[in-house]
mmCIF file of C-alpha atoms in Angstrom:
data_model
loop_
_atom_site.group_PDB
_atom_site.id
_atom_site.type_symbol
_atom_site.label_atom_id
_atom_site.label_comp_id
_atom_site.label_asym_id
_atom_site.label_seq_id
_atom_site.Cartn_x
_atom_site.Cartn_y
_atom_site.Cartn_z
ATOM 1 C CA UNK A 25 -33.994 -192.863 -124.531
ATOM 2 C CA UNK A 26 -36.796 -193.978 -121.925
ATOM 3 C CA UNK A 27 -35.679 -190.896 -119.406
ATOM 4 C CA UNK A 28 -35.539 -188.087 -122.014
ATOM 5 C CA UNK A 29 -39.135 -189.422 -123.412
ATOM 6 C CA UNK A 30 -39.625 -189.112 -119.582
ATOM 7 C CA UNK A 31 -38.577 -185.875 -119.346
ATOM 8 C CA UNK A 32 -40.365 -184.376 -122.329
ATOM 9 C CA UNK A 33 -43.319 -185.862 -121.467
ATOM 10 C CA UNK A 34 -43.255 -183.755 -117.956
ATOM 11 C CA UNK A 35 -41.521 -180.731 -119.728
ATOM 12 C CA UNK A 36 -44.405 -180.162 -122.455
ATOM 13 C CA UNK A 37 -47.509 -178.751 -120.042
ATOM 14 C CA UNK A 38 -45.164 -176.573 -118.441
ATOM 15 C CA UNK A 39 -43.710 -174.836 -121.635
ATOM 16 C CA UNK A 40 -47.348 -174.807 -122.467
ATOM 17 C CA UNK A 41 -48.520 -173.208 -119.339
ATOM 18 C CA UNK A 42 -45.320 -170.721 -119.402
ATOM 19 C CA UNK A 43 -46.551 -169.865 -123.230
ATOM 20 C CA UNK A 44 -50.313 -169.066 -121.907
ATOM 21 C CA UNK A 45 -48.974 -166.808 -118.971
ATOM 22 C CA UNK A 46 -46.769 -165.371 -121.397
ATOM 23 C CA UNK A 47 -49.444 -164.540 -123.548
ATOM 24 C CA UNK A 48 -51.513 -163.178 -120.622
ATOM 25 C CA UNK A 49 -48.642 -160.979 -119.121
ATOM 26 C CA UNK A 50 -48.076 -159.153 -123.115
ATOM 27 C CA UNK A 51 -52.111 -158.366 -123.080
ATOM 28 C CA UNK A 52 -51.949 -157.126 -119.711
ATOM 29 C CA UNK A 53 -48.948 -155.062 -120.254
ATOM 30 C CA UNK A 54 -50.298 -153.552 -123.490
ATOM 31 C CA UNK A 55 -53.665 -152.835 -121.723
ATOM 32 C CA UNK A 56 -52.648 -151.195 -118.923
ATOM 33 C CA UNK A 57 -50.255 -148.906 -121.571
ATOM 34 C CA UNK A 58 -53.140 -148.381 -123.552
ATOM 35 C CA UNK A 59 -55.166 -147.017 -120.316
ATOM 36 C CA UNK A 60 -52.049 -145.246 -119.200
ATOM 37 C CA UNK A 61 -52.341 -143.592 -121.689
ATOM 38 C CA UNK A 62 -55.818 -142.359 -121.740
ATOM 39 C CA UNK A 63 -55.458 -141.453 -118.226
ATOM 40 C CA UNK A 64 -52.668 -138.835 -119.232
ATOM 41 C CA UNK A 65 -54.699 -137.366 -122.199
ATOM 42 C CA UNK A 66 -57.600 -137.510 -119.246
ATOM 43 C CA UNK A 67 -55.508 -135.883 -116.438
ATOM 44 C CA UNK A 68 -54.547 -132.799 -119.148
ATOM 45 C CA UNK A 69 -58.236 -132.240 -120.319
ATOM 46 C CA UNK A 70 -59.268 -132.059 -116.456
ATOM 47 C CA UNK A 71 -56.365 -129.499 -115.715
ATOM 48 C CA UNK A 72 -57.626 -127.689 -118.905
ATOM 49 C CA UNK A 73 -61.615 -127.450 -117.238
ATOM 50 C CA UNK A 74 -60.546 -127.106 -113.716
ATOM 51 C CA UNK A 75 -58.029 -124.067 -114.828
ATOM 52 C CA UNK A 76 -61.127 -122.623 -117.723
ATOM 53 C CA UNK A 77 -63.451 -122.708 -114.299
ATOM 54 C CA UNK A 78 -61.314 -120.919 -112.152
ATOM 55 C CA UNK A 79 -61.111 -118.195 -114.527
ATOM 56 C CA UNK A 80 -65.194 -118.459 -115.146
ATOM 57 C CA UNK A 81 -65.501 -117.992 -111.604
ATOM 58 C CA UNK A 82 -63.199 -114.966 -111.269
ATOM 59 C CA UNK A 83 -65.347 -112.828 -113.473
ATOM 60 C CA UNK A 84 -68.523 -110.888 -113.455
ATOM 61 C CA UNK A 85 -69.677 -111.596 -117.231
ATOM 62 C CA UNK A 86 -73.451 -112.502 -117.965
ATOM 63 C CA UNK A 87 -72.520 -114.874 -121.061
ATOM 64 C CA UNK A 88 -69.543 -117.423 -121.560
ATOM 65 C CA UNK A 89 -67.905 -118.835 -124.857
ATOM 66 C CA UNK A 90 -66.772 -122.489 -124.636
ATOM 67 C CA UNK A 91 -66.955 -125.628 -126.381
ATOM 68 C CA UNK A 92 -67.291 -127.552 -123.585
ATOM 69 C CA UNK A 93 -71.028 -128.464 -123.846
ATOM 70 C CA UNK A 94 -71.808 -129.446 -126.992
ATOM 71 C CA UNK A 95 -68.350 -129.666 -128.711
ATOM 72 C CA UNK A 96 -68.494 -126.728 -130.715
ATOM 73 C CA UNK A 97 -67.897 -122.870 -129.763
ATOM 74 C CA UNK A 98 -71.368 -121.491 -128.478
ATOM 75 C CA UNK A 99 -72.260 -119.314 -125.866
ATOM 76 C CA UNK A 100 -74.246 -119.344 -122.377
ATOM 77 C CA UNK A 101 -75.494 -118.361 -120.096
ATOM 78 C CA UNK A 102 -72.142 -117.839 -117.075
ATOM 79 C CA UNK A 103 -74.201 -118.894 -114.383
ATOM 80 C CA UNK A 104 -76.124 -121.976 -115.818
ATOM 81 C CA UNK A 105 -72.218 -122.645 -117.513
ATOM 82 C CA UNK A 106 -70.569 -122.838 -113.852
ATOM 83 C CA UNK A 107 -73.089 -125.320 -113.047
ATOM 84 C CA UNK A 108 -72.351 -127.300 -115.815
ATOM 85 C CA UNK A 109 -68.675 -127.485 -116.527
ATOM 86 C CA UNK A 110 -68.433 -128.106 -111.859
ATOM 87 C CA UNK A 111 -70.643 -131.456 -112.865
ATOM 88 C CA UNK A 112 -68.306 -132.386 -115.980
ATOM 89 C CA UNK A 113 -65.251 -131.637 -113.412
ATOM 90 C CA UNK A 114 -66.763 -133.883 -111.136
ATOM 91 C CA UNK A 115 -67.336 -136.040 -113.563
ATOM 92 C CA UNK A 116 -63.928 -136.316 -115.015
ATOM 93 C CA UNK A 117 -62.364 -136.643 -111.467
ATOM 94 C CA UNK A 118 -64.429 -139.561 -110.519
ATOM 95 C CA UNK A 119 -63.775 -141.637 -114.465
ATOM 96 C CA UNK A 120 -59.920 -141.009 -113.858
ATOM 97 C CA UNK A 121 -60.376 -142.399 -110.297
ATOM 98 C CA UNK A 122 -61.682 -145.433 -111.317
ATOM 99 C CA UNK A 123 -59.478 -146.091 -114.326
ATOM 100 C CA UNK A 124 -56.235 -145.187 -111.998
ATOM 101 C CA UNK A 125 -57.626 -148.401 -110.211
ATOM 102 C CA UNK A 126 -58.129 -150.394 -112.983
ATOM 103 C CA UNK A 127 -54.525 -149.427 -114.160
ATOM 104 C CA UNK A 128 -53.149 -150.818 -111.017
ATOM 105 C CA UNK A 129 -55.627 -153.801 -111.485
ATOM 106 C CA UNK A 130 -53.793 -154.815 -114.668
ATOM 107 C CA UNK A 131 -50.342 -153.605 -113.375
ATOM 108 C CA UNK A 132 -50.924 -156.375 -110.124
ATOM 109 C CA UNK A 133 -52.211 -158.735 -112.466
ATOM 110 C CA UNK A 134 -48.947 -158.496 -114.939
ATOM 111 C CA UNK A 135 -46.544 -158.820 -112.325
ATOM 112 C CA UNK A 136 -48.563 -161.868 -110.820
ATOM 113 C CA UNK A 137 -48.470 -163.305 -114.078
ATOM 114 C CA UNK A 138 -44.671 -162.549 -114.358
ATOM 115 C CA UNK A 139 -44.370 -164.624 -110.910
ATOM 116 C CA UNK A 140 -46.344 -167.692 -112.022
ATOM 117 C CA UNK A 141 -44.045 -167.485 -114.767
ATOM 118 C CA UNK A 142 -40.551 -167.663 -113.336
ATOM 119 C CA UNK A 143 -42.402 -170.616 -110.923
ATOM 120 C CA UNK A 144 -42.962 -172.018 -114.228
ATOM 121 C CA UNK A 145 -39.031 -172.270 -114.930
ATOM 122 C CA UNK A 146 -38.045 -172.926 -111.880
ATOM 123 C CA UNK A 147 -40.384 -176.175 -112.515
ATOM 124 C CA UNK A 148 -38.715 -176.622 -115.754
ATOM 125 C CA UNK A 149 -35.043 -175.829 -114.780
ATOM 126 C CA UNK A 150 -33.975 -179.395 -113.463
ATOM 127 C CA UNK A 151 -36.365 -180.865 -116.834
ATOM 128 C CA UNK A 152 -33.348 -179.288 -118.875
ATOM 129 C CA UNK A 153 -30.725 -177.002 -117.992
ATOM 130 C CA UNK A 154 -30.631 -177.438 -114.258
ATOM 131 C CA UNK A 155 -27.644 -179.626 -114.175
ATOM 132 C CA UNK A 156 -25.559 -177.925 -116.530
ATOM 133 C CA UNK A 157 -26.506 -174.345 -114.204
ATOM 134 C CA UNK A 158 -26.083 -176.558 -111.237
ATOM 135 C CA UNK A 159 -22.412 -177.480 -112.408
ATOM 136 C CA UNK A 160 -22.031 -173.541 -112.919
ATOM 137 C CA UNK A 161 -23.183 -172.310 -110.271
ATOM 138 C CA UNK A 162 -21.259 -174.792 -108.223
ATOM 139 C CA UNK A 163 -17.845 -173.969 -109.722
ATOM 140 C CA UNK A 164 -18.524 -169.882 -109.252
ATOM 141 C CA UNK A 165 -19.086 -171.041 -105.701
ATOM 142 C CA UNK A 166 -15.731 -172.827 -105.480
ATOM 143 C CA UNK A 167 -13.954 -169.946 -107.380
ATOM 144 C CA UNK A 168 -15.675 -166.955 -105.352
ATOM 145 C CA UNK A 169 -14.725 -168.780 -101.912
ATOM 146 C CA UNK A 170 -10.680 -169.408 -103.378
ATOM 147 C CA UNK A 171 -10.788 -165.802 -104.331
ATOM 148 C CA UNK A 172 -11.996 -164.930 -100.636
ATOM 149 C CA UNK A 173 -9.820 -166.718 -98.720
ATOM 150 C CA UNK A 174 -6.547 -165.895 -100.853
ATOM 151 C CA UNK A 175 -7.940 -162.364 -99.998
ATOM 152 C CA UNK A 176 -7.869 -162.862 -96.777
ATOM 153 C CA UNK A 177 -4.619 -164.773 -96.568
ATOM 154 C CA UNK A 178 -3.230 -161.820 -98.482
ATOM 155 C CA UNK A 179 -5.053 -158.881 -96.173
ATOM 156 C CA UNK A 180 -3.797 -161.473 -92.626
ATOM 157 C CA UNK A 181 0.141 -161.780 -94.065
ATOM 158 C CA UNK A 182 0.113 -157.398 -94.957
ATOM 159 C CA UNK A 183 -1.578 -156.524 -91.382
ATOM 160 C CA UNK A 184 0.742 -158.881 -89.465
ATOM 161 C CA UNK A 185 3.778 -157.675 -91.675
ATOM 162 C CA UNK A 186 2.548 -153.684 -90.917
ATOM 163 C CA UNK A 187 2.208 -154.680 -87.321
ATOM 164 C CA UNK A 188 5.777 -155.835 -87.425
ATOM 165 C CA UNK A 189 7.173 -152.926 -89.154
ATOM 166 C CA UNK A 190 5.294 -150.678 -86.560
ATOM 167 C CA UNK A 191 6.652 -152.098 -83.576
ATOM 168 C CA UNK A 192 9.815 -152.290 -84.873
ATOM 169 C CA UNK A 193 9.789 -148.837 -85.669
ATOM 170 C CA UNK A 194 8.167 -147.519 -82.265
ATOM 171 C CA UNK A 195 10.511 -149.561 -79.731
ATOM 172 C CA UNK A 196 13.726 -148.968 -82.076
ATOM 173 C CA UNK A 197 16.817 -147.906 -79.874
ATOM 174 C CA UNK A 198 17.887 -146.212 -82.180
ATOM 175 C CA UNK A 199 15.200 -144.761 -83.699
ATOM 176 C CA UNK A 200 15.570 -141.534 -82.492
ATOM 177 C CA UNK A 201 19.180 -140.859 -84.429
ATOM 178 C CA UNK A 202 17.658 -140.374 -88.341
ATOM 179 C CA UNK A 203 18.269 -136.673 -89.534
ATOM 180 C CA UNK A 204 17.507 -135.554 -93.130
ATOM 181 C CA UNK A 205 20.962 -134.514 -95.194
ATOM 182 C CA UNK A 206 21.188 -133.062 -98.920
ATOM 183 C CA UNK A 207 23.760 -135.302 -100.942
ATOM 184 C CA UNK A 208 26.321 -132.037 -101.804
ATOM 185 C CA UNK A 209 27.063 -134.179 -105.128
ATOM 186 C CA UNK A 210 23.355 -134.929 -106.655
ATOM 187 C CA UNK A 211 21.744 -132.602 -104.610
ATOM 188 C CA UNK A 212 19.230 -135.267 -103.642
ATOM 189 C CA UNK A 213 18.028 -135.923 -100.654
ATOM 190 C CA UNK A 214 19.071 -138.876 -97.804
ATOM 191 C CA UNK A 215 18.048 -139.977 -94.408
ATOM 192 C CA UNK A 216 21.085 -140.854 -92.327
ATOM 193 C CA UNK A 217 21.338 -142.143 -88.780
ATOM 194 C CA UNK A 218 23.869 -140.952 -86.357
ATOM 195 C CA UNK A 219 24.148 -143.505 -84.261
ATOM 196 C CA UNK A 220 24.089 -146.519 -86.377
ATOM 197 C CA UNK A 221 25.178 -144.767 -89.592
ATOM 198 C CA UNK A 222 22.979 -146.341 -91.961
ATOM 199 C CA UNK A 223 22.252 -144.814 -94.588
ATOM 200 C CA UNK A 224 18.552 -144.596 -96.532
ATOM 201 C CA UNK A 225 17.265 -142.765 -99.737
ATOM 202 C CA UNK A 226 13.470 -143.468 -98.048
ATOM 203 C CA UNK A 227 11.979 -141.515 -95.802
ATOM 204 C CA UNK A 228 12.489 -144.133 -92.458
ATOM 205 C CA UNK A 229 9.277 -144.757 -90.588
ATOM 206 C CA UNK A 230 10.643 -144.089 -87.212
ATOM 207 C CA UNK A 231 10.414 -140.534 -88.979
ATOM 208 C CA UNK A 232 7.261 -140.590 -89.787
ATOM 209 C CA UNK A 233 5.980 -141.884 -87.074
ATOM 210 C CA UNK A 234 7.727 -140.078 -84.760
ATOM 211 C CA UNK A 235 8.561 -136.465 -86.204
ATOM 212 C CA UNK A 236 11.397 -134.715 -84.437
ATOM 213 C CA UNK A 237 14.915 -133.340 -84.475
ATOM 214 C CA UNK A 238 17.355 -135.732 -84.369
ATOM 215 C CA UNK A 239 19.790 -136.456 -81.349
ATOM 216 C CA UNK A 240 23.686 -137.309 -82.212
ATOM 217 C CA UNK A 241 24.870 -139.619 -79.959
ATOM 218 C CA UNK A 242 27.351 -138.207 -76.879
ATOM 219 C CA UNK A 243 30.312 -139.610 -78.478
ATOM 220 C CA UNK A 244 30.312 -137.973 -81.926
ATOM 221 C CA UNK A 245 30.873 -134.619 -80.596
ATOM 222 C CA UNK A 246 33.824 -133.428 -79.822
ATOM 223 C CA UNK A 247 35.456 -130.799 -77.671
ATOM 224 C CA UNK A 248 37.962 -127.904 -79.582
ATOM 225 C CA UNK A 249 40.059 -124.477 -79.734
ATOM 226 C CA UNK A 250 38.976 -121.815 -82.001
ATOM 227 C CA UNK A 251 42.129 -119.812 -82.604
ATOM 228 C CA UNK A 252 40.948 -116.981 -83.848
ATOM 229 C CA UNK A 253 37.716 -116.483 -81.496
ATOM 230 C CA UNK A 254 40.395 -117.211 -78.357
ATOM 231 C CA UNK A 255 37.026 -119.613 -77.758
ATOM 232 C CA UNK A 256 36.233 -123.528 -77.231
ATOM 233 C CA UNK A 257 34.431 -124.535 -79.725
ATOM 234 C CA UNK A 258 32.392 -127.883 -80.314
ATOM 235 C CA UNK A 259 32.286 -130.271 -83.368
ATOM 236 C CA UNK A 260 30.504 -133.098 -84.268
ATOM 237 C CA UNK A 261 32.138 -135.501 -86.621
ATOM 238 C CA UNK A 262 29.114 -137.240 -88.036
ATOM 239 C CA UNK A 263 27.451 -134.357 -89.791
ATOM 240 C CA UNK A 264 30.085 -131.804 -89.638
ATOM 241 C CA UNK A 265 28.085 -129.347 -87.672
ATOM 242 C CA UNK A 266 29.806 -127.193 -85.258
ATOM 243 C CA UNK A 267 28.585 -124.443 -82.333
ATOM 244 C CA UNK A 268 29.817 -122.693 -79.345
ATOM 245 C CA UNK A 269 27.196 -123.869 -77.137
ATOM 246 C CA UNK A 270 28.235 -126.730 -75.177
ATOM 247 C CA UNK A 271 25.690 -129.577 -76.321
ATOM 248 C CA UNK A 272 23.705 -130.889 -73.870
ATOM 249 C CA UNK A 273 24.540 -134.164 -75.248
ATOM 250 C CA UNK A 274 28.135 -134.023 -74.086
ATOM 251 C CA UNK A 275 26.589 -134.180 -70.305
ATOM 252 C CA UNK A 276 24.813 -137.477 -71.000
ATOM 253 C CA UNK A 277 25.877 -140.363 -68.763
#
């Protein structure tokens, strides 16, 4: 009971002081709208005389109708006009000036306010909440760094198993023997290798890797007699394909 008396006792003047700058920030805010706002209706009614000069000054007439004197239609004198309506320009120019600095005045002044009042709460944080957020914040710590380093475990195990599978591919002996065939049954399509004759309904990586034709082994063709041709003709038994080309293969050592 004696530390939360304690702690209320230190934790009223600041939630005073945060209620005053609170207090200070909404008046500044709705000040510098309200003068926002004037200088927009202020920046139109200059473009308006700046763009009714312009055209003054771009023609000969003796007299002028405008409103800009006195507030109501009447006309005068062009020259003595020009005069006139170049000193309200001026005029105008130099008032929006000076209340485009006192907008930023009251815009610096809110946000300092704003800052005084998140110092405020950080003051007041460990008065009430701050262990509770402290637990929090704590625990999403924990979590995030689990989260990281099971990513990392997981990224470490698929780069060393990729590695792997790479070298295996790239230094296979065999890896040179895959050749696409069509299944004459289904019609789909399977990657068999001549050498080992193993059999895959993947695309092998050795393939994909390393894009080429693929060799038969010396031994699975065979030397023949076409009858009919009068001609030696060559077979190989593991695909069924047949030529009358000696294959280089059948030279290999």
């Amino acid at each position: 009971a004696f530390q939360l008396k304690r702690v209320e006792e230190l934790a009223k003047p600041l939630y005073l002081r945060e209620e005053e700058l609170v207090q200070e920030k909404k008046k500044l805010a709705a000040d510098a709208q309200r003068l926002k706002n004037a200088l927009e209706a202020a920046r139109k009614d200059t473009d308006d005389l700046r763009e009714e000069l312009e055209t003054m000054l771009s023609v000969t007439h003796k007299h002028w109708d405008t409103s800009r004197i006195t507030g109501t239609p009447q006309r005068f004198l062009t020259e003595y006009l020009k005069v006139r309506m170049a000193e309200q320009l001026a005029e105008k120019e130099a008032q929006i000036a000076q209340d485009k600095d006192r907008y930023n005045e009251l815009v610096v002044q809110a946000r300092q306010r704003e800052r005084m009042i998140r110092q405020v709460r950080r003051e007041l944080e460990p008065l009430t909440r701050g262990m509770a957020v402290k637990t929090k914040r704590d625990r999403i710590v924990r979590l995030r760094n689990r989260v990281r380093l099971e990513k990392w475990a997981s990224t470490t195990i698929q780069r060393h198993f990729r590695g792997h599978r790479l070298r295996q591919a790239l230094f296979s002996w065999y890896r040179d023997y895959w050749t696409e065939v069509n299944d004459d049954t289904t019609g789909d399509t399977y990657f068999y290798n001549t050498w080992s004759e193993e059999v895959r309904w993947t695309r092998p990586l050795e393939m994909t890797l390393l894009p080429h034709k693929a060799v038969p082994p010396p031994d699975r063709w065979r030397e023949d007699f076409d009858d009919e041709r009068g001609v030696p003709i060559y077979i190989n038994d593991a695909n069924g394909e047949t030529t009358y080309d000696r294959p280089p293969e059948m030279d290999y050592d």
